[in-house]
Structure formats: C-alpha cells, structure tokens
Amino acid sequence: MNELFTNSKDIQKAILQKLRLLLLELGSATKVELSQKLGISFPTVSKFLSRMEQEGEVVLSGIDDSSGGRRAMRYRYNPEYMLGLAIFLEKNETNYSVFNCLGVLKEQGKTGSLLMDDVSSVTRHIEIIMQKYPQIASIAIGVPGSVKNGEIIYIPNYKQFHSFDLKGHFEKQFSIPVVIENDMNAAVLGYNHVHSDEENPTLIYIYLGQNGPGAGIIVNGNLIRGSTFFSGEIQFIPLYNEQNFGQALEHRLESDTHQEKTVDAISRMVTTFTALLNPHMVIFNSAEIDGPMLELIRKKSAVYITGEHLPKLVLSNWMQDYLSGLQSLALDLMVSRT
C-alpha cells in the first residue's frame, strides 16, 4: 500500500476495516503479526492501533514472552465498542436484535407490527432501543418489498412506505450507517452465512409469506437483485392458464384439496428454478412447511423433471435466517466505519 496516501479518507477506512476484520478473526495479534498479514508498514499499524486503543476500540490482552528482544504487546478487539441493530418489519409483528461485533446477542425481542403505522412509528421504536444501547453504530432493516439503494420501490399493501427512502431518512435521523434490504434477500444471505457448506453455492429460499410469496436467490455465491431490483417476486410467475404462483397459494390452508394444489404449485416452482438455475438447494420456512409436506413436494417435483437434477430440499427457521442476514449486513457496515 502506498504510504503517501494514508491520510486519504478512503485509505484510512480501508486500513481500519482490515485491522478490525483481522483482529476479530484472530482473536488477538501483535503489531508485527498485523503488519505482516496485512502488508501494511509497522509504523502505520502502530499509529492506527494507538488511536484505536485510546478510543477503547482495541485493548491490550497481554505481552508475549521475550525471544531475545523487546517483548511484543498483544491486542484484541473490544467487541462491545460498537453494537449493531437488526430489525425487520412484517405484517403481524416487528422483530429486532441487538448484537456486538462478534455477533453475540445483547437483546432480542419483538413488538406489534409497525408496517401498519408509518415511518414515524419505526423511528420511535429505534429511538427507544438506541437510548438503551447508545453504542449502536449501524442499523439493518428488512422489509417485505423490493428495495433499490435504500428506497422501497415495491411494497404491496403498505402505501405509506412505497417510494420512501428509508436509508436516507434513518441515516439523517441517527447519523449512523443504515442498510435497507428485502426480506428474502436477507434470509438467503443469513442461511448461506450460517448453514451452507458449499464454497460458491446456488441457493433458492422460498417463503410463502404474510404478504404473498417471495424468494431470495444466490447464484454462485452472489446475491441476485436483478436489473431493477425486482428479483425474487415469484408471486407473479404464471404457473397455470389463469393463475400465477401467488394466486395459486391464496387458499392453501383451507382444505386437503387446497393442500394438494399447494404442493403442485410449489413443485412447479421448484422445477422452474431447477431448469433455470440448477441450484444446490431450495430452502423453505419450517413454520410453513413440515417434513411430510416437503416429501410430497419432492415427489411431485420429480414428476416434472428428472430426479437426478432436483436440488436438495430443506427446512429452516426463516425468522432466525432473516435476522442472521440482517446482522451480517449490519456487521459489514460496522467494520467499514471510519
């Protein structure tokens, strides 16, 4: 790295991010170890660590045994220095979690649906949490709609949030970085972060949902948002002559006959994704689909496409995956702060 540019804001940000990530990964390190692993000069590492120590961001964790020279001081990152807030808005309730830089939960809870109110209700809710945890340094918010650069561009049934720049609003309100993400994008990111063993997986996460079905899509390890950030709105996919996927699921809980139709509709959707993307796995919300129903979907899907090409069908805790995805987004914001 060119030392002539260490005063540049972007370079300072990059160095801080690398130091934070490496200290969090290693647990502790000396200045020499950090310098060698990051390819940053010893004086530069010393300067940044000194500032971080003064601010309480890193702490001295011990002194190494002498190898003949001066004993090296060992540093670790203070995970309580910055906290993150993840909050997601749903039709029936609002869930949130507060966590430190290691992802350790400080608090997790829920309240009534704030989607049924307006942005001011969400703002007040966040204010209450931040009064309790003033160390919160980033916020990730999930919504049941399409999001483009922090603005909600499509959110059925909640007109008060449509075409609203939530990111800009909350960053102005709280003066910390904020990310707004579609619910299914966050869920598939969370599942991939916690559960996936594939190096560059292709994953589809299908949620039948309180606001209509949607999907989160990762292809070769990359989240797919689409050219207009509308990817995953699978409710509009036409599956039958006069019904799209959303319409086919409208009466899914009413009778055994409708369950049979639901299984067929979901199986057609699995087949569609298999033919288009050939994913490693399709994930379903365990609160919506149980083991026996998943087996019916697997068997029905094999009727439409050769079984050898079908992905693995699995159940997962959607709410935890959703929060995990939002937490990872908030953590990314935290470690990149200047």
GROMACS .gro file of C-alpha atoms in nm, residues 40-265:
model
  226
   40ILE     CA    1   0.090  -0.260   0.593
   41SER     CA    2   0.401  -0.099   0.738
   42PHE     CA    3   0.472  -0.136   1.110
   43PRO     CA    4   0.458   0.244   1.175
   44THR     CA    5   0.118   0.269   1.007
   45VAL     CA    6  -0.020  -0.023   1.208
   46SER     CA    7   0.121   0.133   1.526
   47LYS     CA    8  -0.042   0.467   1.450
   48PHE     CA    9  -0.384   0.318   1.388
   49LEU     CA   10  -0.368   0.081   1.686
   50SER     CA   11  -0.267   0.366   1.914
   51ARG     CA   12  -0.571   0.566   1.810
   52MET     CA   13  -0.800   0.264   1.840
   53GLU     CA   14  -0.662   0.188   2.188
   54GLN     CA   15  -0.716   0.546   2.305
   55GLU     CA   16  -1.079   0.527   2.189
   56GLY     CA   17  -1.136   0.190   2.356
   57GLU     CA   18  -1.179   0.002   2.029
   58VAL     CA   19  -0.885  -0.229   2.097
   59VAL     CA   20  -0.745  -0.337   2.433
   60LEU     CA   21  -0.415  -0.481   2.543
   61SER     CA   22  -0.466  -0.853   2.607
   62GLY     CA   23  -0.114  -0.946   2.720
   63ILE     CA   24   0.255  -0.937   2.645
   64ASP     CA   25   0.429  -1.216   2.457
   65ASP     CA   26   0.730  -1.397   2.601
   66SER     CA   27   1.061  -1.247   2.501
   67SER     CA   28   1.252  -1.409   2.214
   68GLY     CA   29   1.565  -1.214   2.298
   69GLY     CA   30   1.441  -0.865   2.222
   70ARG     CA   31   1.165  -0.637   2.340
   71ARG     CA   32   0.850  -0.824   2.444
   72ALA     CA   33   0.566  -0.767   2.196
   73MET     CA   34   0.231  -0.637   2.318
   74ARG     CA   35  -0.073  -0.835   2.205
   75TYR     CA   36  -0.401  -0.663   2.121
   76ARG     CA   37  -0.759  -0.779   2.085
   77TYR     CA   38  -1.066  -0.609   1.950
   78ASN     CA   39  -1.322  -0.486   2.204
   79PRO     CA   40  -1.647  -0.643   2.076
   80GLU     CA   41  -1.856  -0.410   2.292
   81TYR     CA   42  -1.709  -0.095   2.136
   82MET     CA   43  -1.974  -0.098   1.861
   83LEU     CA   44  -2.314  -0.267   1.858
   84GLY     CA   45  -2.546  -0.337   1.569
   85LEU     CA   46  -2.924  -0.330   1.541
   86ALA     CA   47  -3.119  -0.559   1.309
   87ILE     CA   48  -3.491  -0.501   1.274
   88PHE     CA   49  -3.745  -0.646   1.035
   89LEU     CA   50  -4.093  -0.529   0.958
   90GLU     CA   51  -4.369  -0.784   0.898
   91LYS     CA   52  -4.744  -0.776   0.868
   92ASN     CA   53  -4.813  -0.920   1.213
   93GLU     CA   54  -4.509  -0.820   1.418
   94THR     CA   55  -4.175  -0.641   1.428
   95ASN     CA   56  -3.866  -0.837   1.536
   96TYR     CA   57  -3.531  -0.695   1.636
   97SER     CA   58  -3.193  -0.795   1.775
   98VAL     CA   59  -2.902  -0.603   1.925
   99PHE     CA   60  -2.559  -0.768   1.896
  100ASN     CA   61  -2.191  -0.695   1.937
  101CYS     CA   62  -1.909  -0.713   1.681
  102LEU     CA   63  -1.873  -1.087   1.735
  103GLY     CA   64  -2.241  -1.138   1.658
  104VAL     CA   65  -2.320  -1.217   2.022
  105LEU     CA   66  -2.678  -1.119   2.105
  106LYS     CA   67  -2.732  -0.850   2.367
  107GLU     CA   68  -3.109  -0.847   2.330
  108GLN     CA   69  -3.369  -0.999   2.101
  109GLY     CA   70  -3.737  -0.914   2.105
  110LYS     CA   71  -4.048  -0.819   1.916
  111THR     CA   72  -4.334  -0.573   1.922
  112GLY     CA   73  -4.652  -0.514   1.728
  113SER     CA   74  -4.647  -0.454   1.354
  114LEU     CA   75  -4.505  -0.114   1.267
  115LEU     CA   76  -4.584  -0.169   0.899
  116MET     CA   77  -4.946  -0.096   0.980
  117ASP     CA   78  -4.845   0.251   1.106
  118ASP     CA   79  -4.591   0.476   0.937
  119VAL     CA   80  -4.223   0.567   0.934
  120SER     CA   81  -4.254   0.778   1.249
  121SER     CA   82  -4.357   0.467   1.447
  122VAL     CA   83  -4.050   0.280   1.324
  123THR     CA   84  -3.835   0.581   1.414
  124ARG     CA   85  -3.971   0.593   1.770
  125HIS     CA   86  -3.912   0.221   1.814
  126ILE     CA   87  -3.549   0.255   1.705
  127GLU     CA   88  -3.502   0.559   1.930
  128ILE     CA   89  -3.614   0.358   2.233
  129ILE     CA   90  -3.367   0.078   2.155
  130MET     CA   91  -3.082   0.323   2.092
  131GLN     CA   92  -3.145   0.502   2.420
  132LYS     CA   93  -3.082   0.170   2.593
  133TYR     CA   94  -2.782   0.087   2.372
  134PRO     CA   95  -2.603   0.410   2.275
  135GLN     CA   96  -2.312   0.205   2.132
  136ILE     CA   97  -2.526   0.105   1.833
  137ALA     CA   98  -2.316   0.201   1.530
  138SER     CA   99  -2.516   0.054   1.240
  139ILE     CA  100  -2.872  -0.048   1.157
  140ALA     CA  101  -3.001  -0.311   0.914
  141ILE     CA  102  -3.373  -0.305   0.836
  142GLY     CA  103  -3.562  -0.573   0.646
  143VAL     CA  104  -3.888  -0.508   0.461
  144PRO     CA  105  -4.135  -0.724   0.264
  145GLY     CA  106  -4.078  -0.539  -0.061
  146SER     CA  107  -3.830  -0.457  -0.334
  147VAL     CA  108  -3.552  -0.217  -0.235
  148LYS     CA  109  -3.325  -0.011  -0.460
  149ASN     CA  110  -3.037   0.174  -0.295
  150GLY     CA  111  -3.227   0.212   0.031
  151GLU     CA  112  -3.557   0.317  -0.127
  152ILE     CA  113  -3.860   0.087  -0.117
  153ILE     CA  114  -3.974   0.067  -0.479
  154TYR     CA  115  -4.244  -0.200  -0.441
  155ILE     CA  116  -4.428  -0.294  -0.123
  156PRO     CA  117  -4.787  -0.415  -0.168
  157ASN     CA  118  -5.049  -0.314   0.091
  158TYR     CA  119  -4.829  -0.053   0.264
  159LYS     CA  120  -4.860   0.262   0.054
  160GLN     CA  121  -4.713   0.482   0.327
  161PHE     CA  122  -4.374   0.310   0.270
  162HIS     CA  123  -4.385   0.299  -0.110
  163SER     CA  124  -4.120   0.510  -0.286
  164PHE     CA  125  -3.978   0.609   0.053
  165ASP     CA  126  -3.603   0.648   0.105
  166LEU     CA  127  -3.577   0.468   0.439
  167LYS     CA  128  -3.197   0.461   0.427
  168GLY     CA  129  -3.169   0.837   0.380
  169HIS     CA  130  -3.434   0.906   0.642
  170PHE     CA  131  -3.273   0.696   0.917
  171GLU     CA  132  -2.916   0.799   0.839
  172LYS     CA  133  -3.023   1.161   0.872
  173GLN     CA  134  -3.217   1.084   1.189
  174PHE     CA  135  -2.949   0.881   1.370
  175SER     CA  136  -2.621   0.982   1.199
  176ILE     CA  137  -2.502   0.621   1.161
  177PRO     CA  138  -2.488   0.396   0.851
  178VAL     CA  139  -2.809   0.214   0.762
  179VAL     CA  140  -2.886  -0.063   0.513
  180ILE     CA  141  -3.237  -0.150   0.393
  181GLU     CA  142  -3.285  -0.498   0.247
  182ASN     CA  143  -3.562  -0.711   0.103
  183ASP     CA  144  -3.672  -0.980   0.350
  184MET     CA  145  -3.590  -1.278   0.130
  185ASN     CA  146  -3.255  -1.139   0.023
  186ALA     CA  147  -3.166  -1.108   0.391
  187ALA     CA  148  -3.297  -1.458   0.469
  188VAL     CA  149  -3.095  -1.631   0.196
  189LEU     CA  150  -2.785  -1.434   0.298
  190GLY     CA  151  -2.840  -1.544   0.657
  191TYR     CA  152  -2.886  -1.909   0.562
  192ASN     CA  153  -2.577  -1.904   0.345
  193HIS     CA  154  -2.374  -1.736   0.619
  194VAL     CA  155  -2.474  -1.982   0.892
  195HIS     CA  156  -2.559  -2.314   0.724
  196SER     CA  157  -2.420  -2.351   0.373
  197ASP     CA  158  -2.117  -2.577   0.325
  198GLU     CA  159  -2.074  -2.501  -0.046
  199GLU     CA  160  -1.793  -2.263  -0.141
  200ASN     CA  161  -1.991  -2.077  -0.409
  201PRO     CA  162  -2.346  -2.206  -0.367
  202THR     CA  163  -2.655  -2.151  -0.574
  203LEU     CA  164  -2.943  -2.129  -0.326
  204ILE     CA  165  -3.314  -2.051  -0.352
  205TYR     CA  166  -3.506  -1.956  -0.039
  206ILE     CA  167  -3.884  -1.970  -0.088
  207TYR     CA  168  -4.116  -1.802   0.160
  208LEU     CA  169  -4.494  -1.830   0.121
  209GLY     CA  170  -4.528  -1.527   0.342
  210GLN     CA  171  -4.776  -1.300   0.512
  211ASN     CA  172  -4.770  -1.063   0.215
  212GLY     CA  173  -4.756  -1.315  -0.069
  213PRO     CA  174  -4.474  -1.549  -0.174
  214GLY     CA  175  -4.121  -1.435  -0.245
  215ALA     CA  176  -3.775  -1.581  -0.297
  216GLY     CA  177  -3.416  -1.498  -0.213
  217ILE     CA  178  -3.168  -1.607  -0.480
  218ILE     CA  179  -2.793  -1.664  -0.455
  219VAL     CA  180  -2.611  -1.779  -0.770
  220ASN     CA  181  -2.251  -1.898  -0.741
  221GLY     CA  182  -2.222  -1.723  -0.406
  222ASN     CA  183  -2.361  -1.390  -0.528
  223LEU     CA  184  -2.694  -1.240  -0.423
  224ILE     CA  185  -2.914  -1.168  -0.725
  225ARG     CA  186  -3.115  -0.844  -0.709
  226GLY     CA  187  -3.186  -0.802  -1.079
  227SER     CA  188  -3.165  -0.508  -1.321
  228THR     CA  189  -3.447  -0.318  -1.149
  229PHE     CA  190  -3.401  -0.477  -0.803
  230PHE     CA  191  -3.721  -0.680  -0.855
  231SER     CA  192  -3.566  -1.026  -0.846
  232GLY     CA  193  -3.745  -1.278  -0.625
  233GLU     CA  194  -4.101  -1.151  -0.673
  234ILE     CA  195  -4.210  -1.502  -0.768
  235GLN     CA  196  -4.576  -1.441  -0.693
  236PHE     CA  197  -4.610  -1.307  -1.048
  237ILE     CA  198  -4.476  -1.618  -1.224
  238PRO     CA  199  -4.763  -1.774  -1.427
  239LEU     CA  200  -4.793  -2.143  -1.339
  240TYR     CA  201  -5.137  -2.224  -1.477
  241ASN     CA  202  -5.357  -2.094  -1.759
  242GLU     CA  203  -5.527  -1.833  -1.542
  243GLN     CA  204  -5.323  -1.831  -1.220
  244ASN     CA  205  -4.984  -1.707  -1.118
  245PHE     CA  206  -4.795  -1.852  -0.821
  246GLY     CA  207  -4.941  -1.604  -0.573
  247GLN     CA  208  -5.298  -1.673  -0.681
  248ALA     CA  209  -5.242  -2.048  -0.669
  249LEU     CA  210  -5.149  -2.022  -0.300
  250GLU     CA  211  -5.431  -1.791  -0.186
  251HIS     CA  212  -5.640  -2.071  -0.031
  252ARG     CA  213  -5.355  -2.303   0.067
  253LEU     CA  214  -5.466  -2.353   0.431
  254GLU     CA  215  -5.835  -2.417   0.376
  255SER     CA  216  -5.861  -2.791   0.296
  256ASP     CA  217  -5.677  -3.107   0.194
  257THR     CA  218  -5.773  -3.038  -0.167
  258HIS     CA  219  -5.609  -2.698  -0.149
  259GLN     CA  220  -5.303  -2.855   0.014
  260GLU     CA  221  -5.272  -3.082  -0.287
  261LYS     CA  222  -5.290  -2.779  -0.515
  262THR     CA  223  -5.036  -2.601  -0.298
  263VAL     CA  224  -4.794  -2.893  -0.325
  264ASP     CA  225  -4.836  -2.892  -0.702
  265ALA     CA  226  -4.780  -2.516  -0.729
   0.00000   0.00000   0.00000
